[in-house]
mmCIF file of C-alpha atoms in Angstrom:
data_model
loop_
_atom_site.group_PDB
_atom_site.id
_atom_site.type_symbol
_atom_site.label_atom_id
_atom_site.label_comp_id
_atom_site.label_asym_id
_atom_site.label_seq_id
_atom_site.Cartn_x
_atom_site.Cartn_y
_atom_site.Cartn_z
ATOM 1 C CA UNK A 12 85.559 135.160 163.993
ATOM 2 C CA UNK A 13 87.731 132.749 165.855
ATOM 3 C CA UNK A 14 86.240 131.621 169.394
ATOM 4 C CA UNK A 15 86.684 129.048 171.445
ATOM 5 C CA UNK A 16 83.704 127.361 173.885
ATOM 6 C CA UNK A 17 83.489 125.348 176.689
ATOM 7 C CA UNK A 18 80.736 123.183 178.276
ATOM 8 C CA UNK A 19 79.524 123.077 180.889
ATOM 9 C CA UNK A 20 80.432 126.492 182.901
ATOM 10 C CA UNK A 21 80.704 123.949 186.033
ATOM 11 C CA UNK A 22 80.778 120.365 186.811
ATOM 12 C CA UNK A 23 80.830 118.043 189.729
ATOM 13 C CA UNK A 24 82.734 114.660 190.221
ATOM 14 C CA UNK A 25 83.018 111.906 193.012
ATOM 15 C CA UNK A 26 86.467 111.487 193.494
ATOM 16 C CA UNK A 27 87.684 108.523 192.006
ATOM 17 C CA UNK A 28 85.871 108.703 188.948
ATOM 18 C CA UNK A 29 87.649 109.572 185.421
ATOM 19 C CA UNK A 30 85.993 112.541 183.639
ATOM 20 C CA UNK A 31 86.547 114.517 180.173
ATOM 21 C CA UNK A 32 86.342 118.104 180.152
ATOM 22 C CA UNK A 33 85.330 119.688 176.420
ATOM 23 C CA UNK A 34 86.613 122.525 174.349
ATOM 24 C CA UNK A 35 85.295 123.861 170.975
ATOM 25 C CA UNK A 36 86.637 126.036 168.834
ATOM 26 C CA UNK A 37 85.170 127.534 165.403
ATOM 27 C CA UNK A 38 88.202 127.450 162.857
ATOM 28 C CA UNK A 39 89.952 124.333 161.853
ATOM 29 C CA UNK A 40 93.233 126.139 160.993
ATOM 30 C CA UNK A 41 94.546 126.010 164.434
ATOM 31 C CA UNK A 42 97.837 125.982 165.200
ATOM 32 C CA UNK A 43 98.343 124.588 168.625
ATOM 33 C CA UNK A 44 95.864 124.013 171.520
ATOM 34 C CA UNK A 45 96.840 124.614 175.170
ATOM 35 C CA UNK A 46 94.798 123.221 178.436
ATOM 36 C CA UNK A 47 95.466 125.689 181.804
ATOM 37 C CA UNK A 48 94.338 125.351 184.950
ATOM 38 C CA UNK A 49 93.680 128.145 187.134
ATOM 39 C CA UNK A 50 93.283 127.935 191.176
ATOM 40 C CA UNK A 51 90.594 130.323 192.719
ATOM 41 C CA UNK A 52 92.596 133.797 192.962
ATOM 42 C CA UNK A 53 95.540 132.783 191.132
ATOM 43 C CA UNK A 54 97.209 133.013 187.750
ATOM 44 C CA UNK A 55 97.147 129.594 185.231
ATOM 45 C CA UNK A 56 99.101 126.721 185.216
ATOM 46 C CA UNK A 57 99.758 125.176 181.911
ATOM 47 C CA UNK A 58 98.486 121.671 181.587
ATOM 48 C CA UNK A 59 99.354 120.303 178.074
ATOM 49 C CA UNK A 60 99.973 122.021 175.122
ATOM 50 C CA UNK A 61 98.864 120.142 171.615
ATOM 51 C CA UNK A 62 100.503 121.282 168.463
ATOM 52 C CA UNK A 63 98.230 120.980 165.410
ATOM 53 C CA UNK A 64 99.955 117.923 163.806
ATOM 54 C CA UNK A 65 99.476 115.672 166.723
ATOM 55 C CA UNK A 66 96.021 114.083 168.323
ATOM 56 C CA UNK A 67 97.074 113.697 171.822
ATOM 57 C CA UNK A 68 99.474 114.690 174.268
ATOM 58 C CA UNK A 69 99.642 112.801 177.769
ATOM 59 C CA UNK A 70 101.298 114.277 180.971
ATOM 60 C CA UNK A 71 100.633 111.863 184.220
ATOM 61 C CA UNK A 72 96.405 111.373 184.957
ATOM 62 C CA UNK A 73 95.849 113.585 182.161
ATOM 63 C CA UNK A 74 95.355 113.041 178.348
ATOM 64 C CA UNK A 75 93.955 115.734 175.839
ATOM 65 C CA UNK A 76 93.026 115.583 172.386
ATOM 66 C CA UNK A 77 92.878 117.274 169.677
ATOM 67 C CA UNK A 78 90.464 116.797 166.145
ATOM 68 C CA UNK A 79 90.738 119.756 164.092
ATOM 69 C CA UNK A 80 87.903 118.514 161.580
ATOM 70 C CA UNK A 81 85.420 118.881 164.142
ATOM 71 C CA UNK A 82 86.678 121.522 165.745
ATOM 72 C CA UNK A 83 87.201 119.534 169.183
ATOM 73 C CA UNK A 84 89.520 119.451 172.057
ATOM 74 C CA UNK A 85 89.258 117.164 174.918
ATOM 75 C CA UNK A 86 91.123 116.983 178.350
ATOM 76 C CA UNK A 87 90.585 113.567 180.311
ATOM 77 C CA UNK A 88 91.426 113.226 184.076
ATOM 78 C CA UNK A 89 91.667 109.938 185.249
ATOM 79 C CA UNK A 90 91.160 108.658 188.953
ATOM 80 C CA UNK A 91 90.091 111.992 190.127
ATOM 81 C CA UNK A 92 91.126 113.828 193.143
ATOM 82 C CA UNK A 93 89.930 116.318 195.281
ATOM 83 C CA UNK A 94 92.956 118.131 194.499
ATOM 84 C CA UNK A 95 92.203 118.411 191.065
ATOM 85 C CA UNK A 96 89.304 120.823 192.225
ATOM 86 C CA UNK A 97 89.930 123.751 190.095
ATOM 87 C CA UNK A 98 88.630 126.085 187.125
ATOM 88 C CA UNK A 99 90.283 124.461 183.713
ATOM 89 C CA UNK A 100 90.405 126.633 180.327
ATOM 90 C CA UNK A 101 91.329 126.313 177.010
ATOM 91 C CA UNK A 102 92.917 128.372 174.618
ATOM 92 C CA UNK A 103 93.687 128.091 170.899
ATOM 93 C CA UNK A 104 96.309 129.791 168.767
ATOM 94 C CA UNK A 105 95.046 130.321 165.436
ATOM 95 C CA UNK A 106 98.727 130.579 164.076
ATOM 96 C CA UNK A 107 99.081 134.552 164.749
ATOM 97 C CA UNK A 108 101.188 133.579 168.750
ATOM 98 C CA UNK A 109 98.019 134.971 170.080
ATOM 99 C CA UNK A 110 95.692 132.825 172.409
ATOM 100 C CA UNK A 111 91.788 133.133 171.860
ATOM 101 C CA UNK A 112 90.368 131.225 175.815
ATOM 102 C CA UNK A 113 87.451 129.462 176.293
ATOM 103 C CA UNK A 114 85.203 130.671 179.795
ATOM 104 C CA UNK A 115 86.378 127.830 181.258
ATOM 105 C CA UNK A 116 84.994 124.806 183.359
ATOM 106 C CA UNK A 117 85.276 125.007 187.118
ATOM 107 C CA UNK A 118 85.375 121.324 187.971
ATOM 108 C CA UNK A 119 84.437 120.186 191.625
ATOM 109 C CA UNK A 120 85.555 116.822 192.775
ATOM 110 C CA UNK A 121 83.592 115.438 195.177
ATOM 111 C CA UNK A 122 85.393 113.756 198.614
ATOM 112 C CA UNK B 25 113.713 130.002 190.611
ATOM 113 C CA UNK B 26 112.411 131.394 187.392
ATOM 114 C CA UNK B 27 109.203 132.769 186.980
ATOM 115 C CA UNK B 28 106.842 135.919 186.652
ATOM 116 C CA UNK B 29 106.379 138.088 188.843
ATOM 117 C CA UNK B 30 103.377 140.713 189.140
ATOM 118 C CA UNK B 31 102.962 143.201 191.642
ATOM 119 C CA UNK B 32 101.307 144.992 193.461
ATOM 120 C CA UNK B 33 98.642 141.703 194.415
ATOM 121 C CA UNK B 34 95.835 143.926 194.975
ATOM 122 C CA UNK B 35 95.510 147.779 193.823
ATOM 123 C CA UNK B 36 92.761 150.421 194.250
ATOM 124 C CA UNK B 37 92.031 153.429 192.121
ATOM 125 C CA UNK B 38 90.655 156.048 192.660
ATOM 126 C CA UNK B 39 88.847 157.991 189.821
ATOM 127 C CA UNK B 40 90.307 160.124 187.592
ATOM 128 C CA UNK B 41 94.072 158.197 188.351
ATOM 129 C CA UNK B 42 96.169 156.754 186.238
ATOM 130 C CA UNK B 43 97.731 153.180 187.510
ATOM 131 C CA UNK B 44 100.659 150.995 186.490
ATOM 132 C CA UNK B 45 100.560 147.576 187.063
ATOM 133 C CA UNK B 46 104.273 145.837 187.090
ATOM 134 C CA UNK B 47 105.003 142.495 185.406
ATOM 135 C CA UNK B 48 108.723 141.295 185.071
ATOM 136 C CA UNK B 49 110.212 137.618 183.413
ATOM 137 C CA UNK B 50 113.380 136.080 184.460
ATOM 138 C CA UNK B 51 112.679 133.436 181.652
ATOM 139 C CA UNK B 52 114.359 135.442 179.072
ATOM 140 C CA UNK B 53 111.026 134.730 177.188
ATOM 141 C CA UNK B 54 110.967 136.906 173.981
ATOM 142 C CA UNK B 55 106.947 137.598 173.917
ATOM 143 C CA UNK B 56 104.804 139.075 176.501
ATOM 144 C CA UNK B 57 101.021 139.873 177.469
ATOM 145 C CA UNK B 58 98.368 141.563 179.019
ATOM 146 C CA UNK B 59 95.456 139.867 179.742
ATOM 147 C CA UNK B 60 91.925 140.747 181.687
ATOM 148 C CA UNK B 61 89.738 138.357 183.296
ATOM 149 C CA UNK B 62 86.021 139.381 184.286
ATOM 150 C CA UNK B 63 84.013 136.835 186.430
ATOM 151 C CA UNK B 64 82.806 134.758 183.973
ATOM 152 C CA UNK B 65 84.388 135.474 181.133
ATOM 153 C CA UNK B 66 87.764 134.081 179.294
ATOM 154 C CA UNK B 67 90.699 136.078 179.204
ATOM 155 C CA UNK B 68 90.829 138.758 176.924
ATOM 156 C CA UNK B 69 94.040 140.487 175.052
ATOM 157 C CA UNK B 70 94.902 143.988 175.841
ATOM 158 C CA UNK B 71 98.058 144.135 174.524
ATOM 159 C CA UNK B 72 101.146 141.893 173.617
ATOM 160 C CA UNK B 73 104.638 142.729 172.729
ATOM 161 C CA UNK B 74 107.018 139.924 170.809
ATOM 162 C CA UNK B 75 110.150 141.782 170.474
ATOM 163 C CA UNK B 76 112.048 144.959 172.870
ATOM 164 C CA UNK B 77 110.415 148.583 171.995
ATOM 165 C CA UNK B 78 107.854 146.866 169.810
ATOM 166 C CA UNK B 79 104.348 145.917 171.171
ATOM 167 C CA UNK B 80 100.883 145.570 169.644
ATOM 168 C CA UNK B 81 97.009 146.199 170.964
ATOM 169 C CA UNK B 82 95.111 142.995 171.642
ATOM 170 C CA UNK B 83 91.257 143.179 171.375
ATOM 171 C CA UNK B 84 90.739 145.364 173.951
ATOM 172 C CA UNK B 85 93.646 148.195 173.982
ATOM 173 C CA UNK B 86 91.249 151.358 174.625
ATOM 174 C CA UNK B 87 92.203 152.879 178.041
ATOM 175 C CA UNK B 88 95.214 150.859 178.897
ATOM 176 C CA UNK B 89 98.823 152.018 177.718
ATOM 177 C CA UNK B 90 102.125 149.957 177.650
ATOM 178 C CA UNK B 91 105.801 149.850 177.249
ATOM 179 C CA UNK B 92 108.408 147.345 176.556
ATOM 180 C CA UNK B 93 111.766 149.337 176.972
ATOM 181 C CA UNK B 94 113.459 145.915 178.474
ATOM 182 C CA UNK B 95 113.601 142.535 177.750
ATOM 183 C CA UNK B 96 112.528 141.602 181.510
ATOM 184 C CA UNK B 97 109.512 144.413 181.872
ATOM 185 C CA UNK B 98 106.434 145.089 180.543
ATOM 186 C CA UNK B 99 104.345 147.707 182.240
ATOM 187 C CA UNK B 100 100.750 148.037 181.780
ATOM 188 C CA UNK B 101 98.786 151.625 182.738
ATOM 189 C CA UNK B 102 95.804 151.129 183.202
ATOM 190 C CA UNK B 103 94.220 154.824 182.456
ATOM 191 C CA UNK B 104 91.610 157.233 183.639
ATOM 192 C CA UNK B 105 90.130 156.714 179.844
ATOM 193 C CA UNK B 106 89.126 152.987 181.380
ATOM 194 C CA UNK B 107 85.786 153.876 182.549
ATOM 195 C CA UNK B 108 85.275 150.276 183.934
ATOM 196 C CA UNK B 109 88.917 149.077 185.300
ATOM 197 C CA UNK B 110 87.780 146.359 188.077
ATOM 198 C CA UNK B 111 89.583 143.542 186.918
ATOM 199 C CA UNK B 112 92.139 140.517 187.678
ATOM 200 C CA UNK B 113 94.764 141.350 185.296
ATOM 201 C CA UNK B 114 97.623 138.839 183.969
ATOM 202 C CA UNK B 115 100.963 139.067 182.837
ATOM 203 C CA UNK B 116 101.826 136.031 180.494
ATOM 204 C CA UNK B 117 105.014 135.188 178.283
ATOM 205 C CA UNK B 118 106.639 132.659 176.106
ATOM 206 C CA UNK B 119 109.287 131.897 173.701
ATOM 207 C CA UNK B 120 109.214 133.182 170.261
ATOM 208 C CA UNK B 121 107.877 129.996 168.378
ATOM 209 C CA UNK B 122 110.676 130.544 165.769
ATOM 210 C CA UNK B 123 113.188 129.438 168.276
ATOM 211 C CA UNK B 124 112.054 126.502 169.668
ATOM 212 C CA UNK B 125 108.532 125.587 168.017
ATOM 213 C CA UNK B 126 105.424 125.794 170.328
ATOM 214 C CA UNK B 127 105.990 126.574 173.741
ATOM 215 C CA UNK B 128 103.061 127.256 175.919
ATOM 216 C CA UNK B 129 102.769 130.800 177.792
ATOM 217 C CA UNK B 130 103.778 131.410 181.813
ATOM 218 C CA UNK B 131 101.793 133.321 183.979
ATOM 219 C CA UNK B 132 102.063 135.677 186.598
ATOM 220 C CA UNK B 133 99.602 135.000 189.816
ATOM 221 C CA UNK B 134 97.992 138.396 188.651
ATOM 222 C CA UNK B 135 97.037 141.849 190.272
ATOM 223 C CA UNK B 136 93.235 142.936 191.268
ATOM 224 C CA UNK B 137 92.441 146.112 190.671
ATOM 225 C CA UNK B 138 89.304 148.142 192.135
ATOM 226 C CA UNK B 139 87.985 151.270 192.081
ATOM 227 C CA UNK B 140 87.557 153.346 195.481
#
């Protein structure tokens, strides 16, 4: 069964620190992996999409990596800010254009 | 502005009643999706459609129905057969991968459904 896991479920970090969010998946035959941000009571906002042929993608203070052989992806956030507080979800496309989601990591940046 | 509009934002269902959630997009996307989100769980796929007049069941389709008569619209009906409908429902859309390669899914702001 194709599954996506995110640990920990919640994380608190002082403002200004760099941090890493983790995502693991069970099938290395991944087509792409996407990272999303969700604010309370809202929909998802796409942050980064990494194709299977890529190792990383960057957007501003965000950097996402993909290691298919180990079944892992990370989202690195540099110089964290209170506005980064949200739930971050990763989702894998295993080749059928459907996304399998992790349960998310709820991030709190402490001012 | 282009985007996905879900309505209503909040919806209440009485026992035995069918309710319909609206999802409209003006992004000219081919594929549309419906997800259900429960507290502490990830999104689970209910139904998806990759082309007009065609749709497929996702992982949790029982108790739900959809139609795709227009490219812009993908309404979801929660039927009385769905015994635990209380959840946050999210609609998404994306471009056909065959046209432009991998593109992210775009999401609406969701509809929160509760039982009266």
